[in-house]
Short mmCIF file of N, CA and C in Angstrom, two decimals:
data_model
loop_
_atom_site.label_atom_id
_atom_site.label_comp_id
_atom_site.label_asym_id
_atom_site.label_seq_id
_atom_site.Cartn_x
_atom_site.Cartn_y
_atom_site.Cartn_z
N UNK A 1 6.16 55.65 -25.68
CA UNK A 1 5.08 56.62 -25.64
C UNK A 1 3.84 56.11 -26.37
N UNK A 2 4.11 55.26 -27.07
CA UNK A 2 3.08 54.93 -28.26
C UNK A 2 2.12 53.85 -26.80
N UNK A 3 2.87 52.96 -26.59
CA UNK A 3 1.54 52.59 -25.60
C UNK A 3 0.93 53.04 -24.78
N UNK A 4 1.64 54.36 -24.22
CA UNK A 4 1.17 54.67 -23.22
C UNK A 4 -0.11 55.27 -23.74
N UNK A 5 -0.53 55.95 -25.18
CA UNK A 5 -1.62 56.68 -25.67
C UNK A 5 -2.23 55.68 -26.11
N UNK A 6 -1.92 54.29 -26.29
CA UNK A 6 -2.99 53.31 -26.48
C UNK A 6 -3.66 53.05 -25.02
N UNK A 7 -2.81 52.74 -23.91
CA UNK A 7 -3.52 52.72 -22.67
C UNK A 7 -4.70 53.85 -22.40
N UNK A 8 -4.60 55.27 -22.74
CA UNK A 8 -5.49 55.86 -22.28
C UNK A 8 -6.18 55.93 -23.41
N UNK A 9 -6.30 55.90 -24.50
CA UNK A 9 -7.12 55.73 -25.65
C UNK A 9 -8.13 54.48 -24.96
N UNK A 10 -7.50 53.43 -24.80
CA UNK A 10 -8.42 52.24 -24.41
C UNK A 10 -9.51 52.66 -22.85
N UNK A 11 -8.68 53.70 -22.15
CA UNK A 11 -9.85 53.92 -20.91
C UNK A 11 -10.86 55.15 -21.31
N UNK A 12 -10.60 55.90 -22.55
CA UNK A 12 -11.75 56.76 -22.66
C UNK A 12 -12.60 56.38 -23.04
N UNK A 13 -13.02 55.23 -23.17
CA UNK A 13 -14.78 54.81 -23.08
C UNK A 13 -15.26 54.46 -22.11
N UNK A 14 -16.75 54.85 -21.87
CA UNK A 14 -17.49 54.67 -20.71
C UNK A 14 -17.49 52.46 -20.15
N UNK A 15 -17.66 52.25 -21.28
CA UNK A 15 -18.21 50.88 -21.50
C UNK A 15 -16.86 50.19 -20.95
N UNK A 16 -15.57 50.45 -21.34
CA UNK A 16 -14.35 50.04 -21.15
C UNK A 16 -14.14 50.08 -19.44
N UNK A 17 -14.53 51.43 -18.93
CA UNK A 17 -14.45 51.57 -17.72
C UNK A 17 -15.13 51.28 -16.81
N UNK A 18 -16.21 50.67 -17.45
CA UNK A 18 -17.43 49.77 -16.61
C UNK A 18 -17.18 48.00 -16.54
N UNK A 19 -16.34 47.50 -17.77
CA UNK A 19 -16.12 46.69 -17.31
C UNK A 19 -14.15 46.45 -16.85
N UNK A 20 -13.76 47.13 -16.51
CA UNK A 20 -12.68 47.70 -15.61
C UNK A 20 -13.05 47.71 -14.23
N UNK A 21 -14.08 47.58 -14.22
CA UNK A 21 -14.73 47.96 -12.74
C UNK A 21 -15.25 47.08 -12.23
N UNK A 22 -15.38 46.04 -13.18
CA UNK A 22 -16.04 44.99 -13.03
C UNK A 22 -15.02 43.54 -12.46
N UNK A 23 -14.04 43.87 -13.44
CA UNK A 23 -12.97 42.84 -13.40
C UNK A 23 -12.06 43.10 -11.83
N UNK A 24 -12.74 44.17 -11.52
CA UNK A 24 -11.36 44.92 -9.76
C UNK A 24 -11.85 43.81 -8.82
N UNK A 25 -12.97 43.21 -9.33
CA UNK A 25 -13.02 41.88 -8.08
C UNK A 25 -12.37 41.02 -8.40
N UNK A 26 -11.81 40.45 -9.41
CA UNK A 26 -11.15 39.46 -9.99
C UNK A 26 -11.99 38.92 -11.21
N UNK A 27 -11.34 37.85 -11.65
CA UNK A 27 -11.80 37.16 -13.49
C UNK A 27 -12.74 36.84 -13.23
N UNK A 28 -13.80 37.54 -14.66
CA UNK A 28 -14.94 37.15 -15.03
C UNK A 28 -15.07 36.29 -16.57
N UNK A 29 -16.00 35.90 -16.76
CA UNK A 29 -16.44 34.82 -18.08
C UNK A 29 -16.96 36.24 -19.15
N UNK A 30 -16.73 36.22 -20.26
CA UNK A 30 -17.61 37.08 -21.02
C UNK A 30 -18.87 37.01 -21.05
N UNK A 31 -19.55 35.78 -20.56
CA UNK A 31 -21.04 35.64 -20.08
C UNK A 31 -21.10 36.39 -19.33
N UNK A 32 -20.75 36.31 -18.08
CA UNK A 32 -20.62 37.15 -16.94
C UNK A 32 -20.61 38.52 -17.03
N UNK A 33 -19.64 38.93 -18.03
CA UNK A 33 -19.77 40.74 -18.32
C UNK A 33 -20.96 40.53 -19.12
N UNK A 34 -21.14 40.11 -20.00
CA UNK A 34 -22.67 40.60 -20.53
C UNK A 34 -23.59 40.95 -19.78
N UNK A 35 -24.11 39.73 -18.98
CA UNK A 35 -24.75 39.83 -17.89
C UNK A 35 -24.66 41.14 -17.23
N UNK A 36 -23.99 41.33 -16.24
CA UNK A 36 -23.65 42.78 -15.54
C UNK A 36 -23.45 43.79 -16.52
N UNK A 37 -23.33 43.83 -17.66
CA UNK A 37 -23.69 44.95 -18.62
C UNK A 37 -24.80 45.36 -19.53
N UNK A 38 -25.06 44.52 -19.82
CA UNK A 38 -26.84 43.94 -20.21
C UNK A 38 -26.18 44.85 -21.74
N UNK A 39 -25.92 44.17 -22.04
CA UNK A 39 -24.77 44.57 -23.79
C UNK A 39 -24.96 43.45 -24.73
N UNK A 40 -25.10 43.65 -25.67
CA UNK A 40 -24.59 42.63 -26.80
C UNK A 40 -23.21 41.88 -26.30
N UNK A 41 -23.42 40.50 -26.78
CA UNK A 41 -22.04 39.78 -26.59
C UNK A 41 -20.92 40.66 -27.59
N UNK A 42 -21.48 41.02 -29.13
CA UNK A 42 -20.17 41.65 -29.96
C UNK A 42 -20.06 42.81 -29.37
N UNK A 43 -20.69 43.98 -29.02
CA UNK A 43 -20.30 45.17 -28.20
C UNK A 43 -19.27 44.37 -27.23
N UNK A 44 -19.71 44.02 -25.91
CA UNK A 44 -18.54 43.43 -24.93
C UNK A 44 -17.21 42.68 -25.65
N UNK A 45 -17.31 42.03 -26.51
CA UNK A 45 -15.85 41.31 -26.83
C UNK A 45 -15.51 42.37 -27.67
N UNK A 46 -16.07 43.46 -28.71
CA UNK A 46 -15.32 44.46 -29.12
C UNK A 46 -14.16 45.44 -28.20
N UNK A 47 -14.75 45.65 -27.23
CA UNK A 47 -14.25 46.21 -26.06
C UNK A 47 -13.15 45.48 -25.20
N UNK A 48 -13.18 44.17 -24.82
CA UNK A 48 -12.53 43.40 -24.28
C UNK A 48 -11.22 43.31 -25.21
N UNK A 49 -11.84 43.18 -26.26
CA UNK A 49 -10.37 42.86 -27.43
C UNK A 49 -9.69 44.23 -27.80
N UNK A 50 -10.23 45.26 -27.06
CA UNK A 50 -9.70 46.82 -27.16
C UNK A 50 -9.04 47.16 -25.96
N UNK A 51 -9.28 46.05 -24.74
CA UNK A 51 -8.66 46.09 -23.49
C UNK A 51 -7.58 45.66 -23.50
N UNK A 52 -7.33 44.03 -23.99
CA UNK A 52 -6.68 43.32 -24.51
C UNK A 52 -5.45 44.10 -25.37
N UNK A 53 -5.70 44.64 -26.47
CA UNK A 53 -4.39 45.18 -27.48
C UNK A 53 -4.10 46.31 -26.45
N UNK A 54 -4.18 46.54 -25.65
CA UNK A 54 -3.33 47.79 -25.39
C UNK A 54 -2.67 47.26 -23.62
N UNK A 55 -2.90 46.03 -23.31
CA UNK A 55 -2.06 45.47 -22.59
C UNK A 55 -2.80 45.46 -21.36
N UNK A 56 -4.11 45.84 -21.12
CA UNK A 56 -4.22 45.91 -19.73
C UNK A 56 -5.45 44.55 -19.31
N UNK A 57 -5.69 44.05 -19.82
CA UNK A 57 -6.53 42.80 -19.48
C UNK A 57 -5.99 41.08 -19.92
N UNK A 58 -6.04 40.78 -19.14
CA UNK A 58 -5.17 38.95 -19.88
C UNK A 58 -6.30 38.03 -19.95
N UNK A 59 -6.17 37.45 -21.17
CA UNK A 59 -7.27 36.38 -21.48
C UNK A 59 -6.45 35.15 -21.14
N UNK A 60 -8.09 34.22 -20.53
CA UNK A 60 -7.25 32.65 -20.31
C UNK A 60 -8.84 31.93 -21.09
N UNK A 61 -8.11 30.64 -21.81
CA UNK A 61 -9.44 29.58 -22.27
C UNK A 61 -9.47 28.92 -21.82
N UNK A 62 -10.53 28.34 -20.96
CA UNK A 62 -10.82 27.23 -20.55
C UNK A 62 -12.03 26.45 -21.14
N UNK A 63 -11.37 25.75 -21.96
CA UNK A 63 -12.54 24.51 -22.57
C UNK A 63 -13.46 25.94 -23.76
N UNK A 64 -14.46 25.97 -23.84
CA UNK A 64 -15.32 26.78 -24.52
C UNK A 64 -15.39 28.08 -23.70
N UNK A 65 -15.01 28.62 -22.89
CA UNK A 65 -15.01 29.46 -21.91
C UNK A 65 -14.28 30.73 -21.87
N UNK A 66 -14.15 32.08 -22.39
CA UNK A 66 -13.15 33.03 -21.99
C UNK A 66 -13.30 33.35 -20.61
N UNK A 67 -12.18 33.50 -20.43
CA UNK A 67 -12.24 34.30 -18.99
C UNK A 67 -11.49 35.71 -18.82
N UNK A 68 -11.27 36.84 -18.45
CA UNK A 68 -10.38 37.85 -18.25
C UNK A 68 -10.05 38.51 -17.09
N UNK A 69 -9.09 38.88 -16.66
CA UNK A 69 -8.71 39.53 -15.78
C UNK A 69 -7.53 40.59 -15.83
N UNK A 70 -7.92 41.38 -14.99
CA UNK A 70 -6.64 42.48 -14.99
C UNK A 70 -4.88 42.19 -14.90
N UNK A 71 -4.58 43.18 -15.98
CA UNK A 71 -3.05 42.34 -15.98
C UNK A 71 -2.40 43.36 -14.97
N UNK A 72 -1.84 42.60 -14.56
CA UNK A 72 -0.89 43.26 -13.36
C UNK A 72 0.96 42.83 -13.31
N UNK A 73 0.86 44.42 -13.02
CA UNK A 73 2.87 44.13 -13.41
C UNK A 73 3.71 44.30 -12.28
N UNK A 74 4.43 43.46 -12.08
CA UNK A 74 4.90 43.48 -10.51
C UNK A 74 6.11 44.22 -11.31
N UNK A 75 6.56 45.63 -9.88
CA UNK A 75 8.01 46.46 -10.25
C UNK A 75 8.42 46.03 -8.78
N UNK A 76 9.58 45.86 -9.20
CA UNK A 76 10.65 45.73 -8.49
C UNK A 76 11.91 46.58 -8.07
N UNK A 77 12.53 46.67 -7.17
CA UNK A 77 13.41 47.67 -6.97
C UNK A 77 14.71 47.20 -7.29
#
């Protein structure tokens, strides 16, 4: 239960759900969300790293580069 109130804790911000919306096309660079959010870089990675702890976004590094995308959980029968 405890994550599940971190999951929706993490979608009641506007900012969270804008770049949620952002990522439904697939992985972006944190440059990239800035950009399309026209935000401070620390606002956006505050948020990202609030996406992040509660399980629903996966970070990858490439070279100097974040990238993120939606984590997705395959269920099975």
């Amino acid at each position: 239960m405890k994550n599940e109130a971190g999951i929706f804790k993490a979608l009641a911000d506007e900012t969270r759900l804008r770049i949620l919306l952002l990522l439904l096309d697939g992985e972006l660079c944190v440059c990239e969300i800035i950009a399309a959010l026209e935000l401070p870089q620390s606002t956006v990675s505050r948020h990202l790293a609030q996406l992040k702890a509660a399980g629903i976004v996966e970070v990858e590094k490439r070279g100097q580069i974040v990238f993120y995308r939606l984590r997705v959980k395959c269920i099975s029968n």
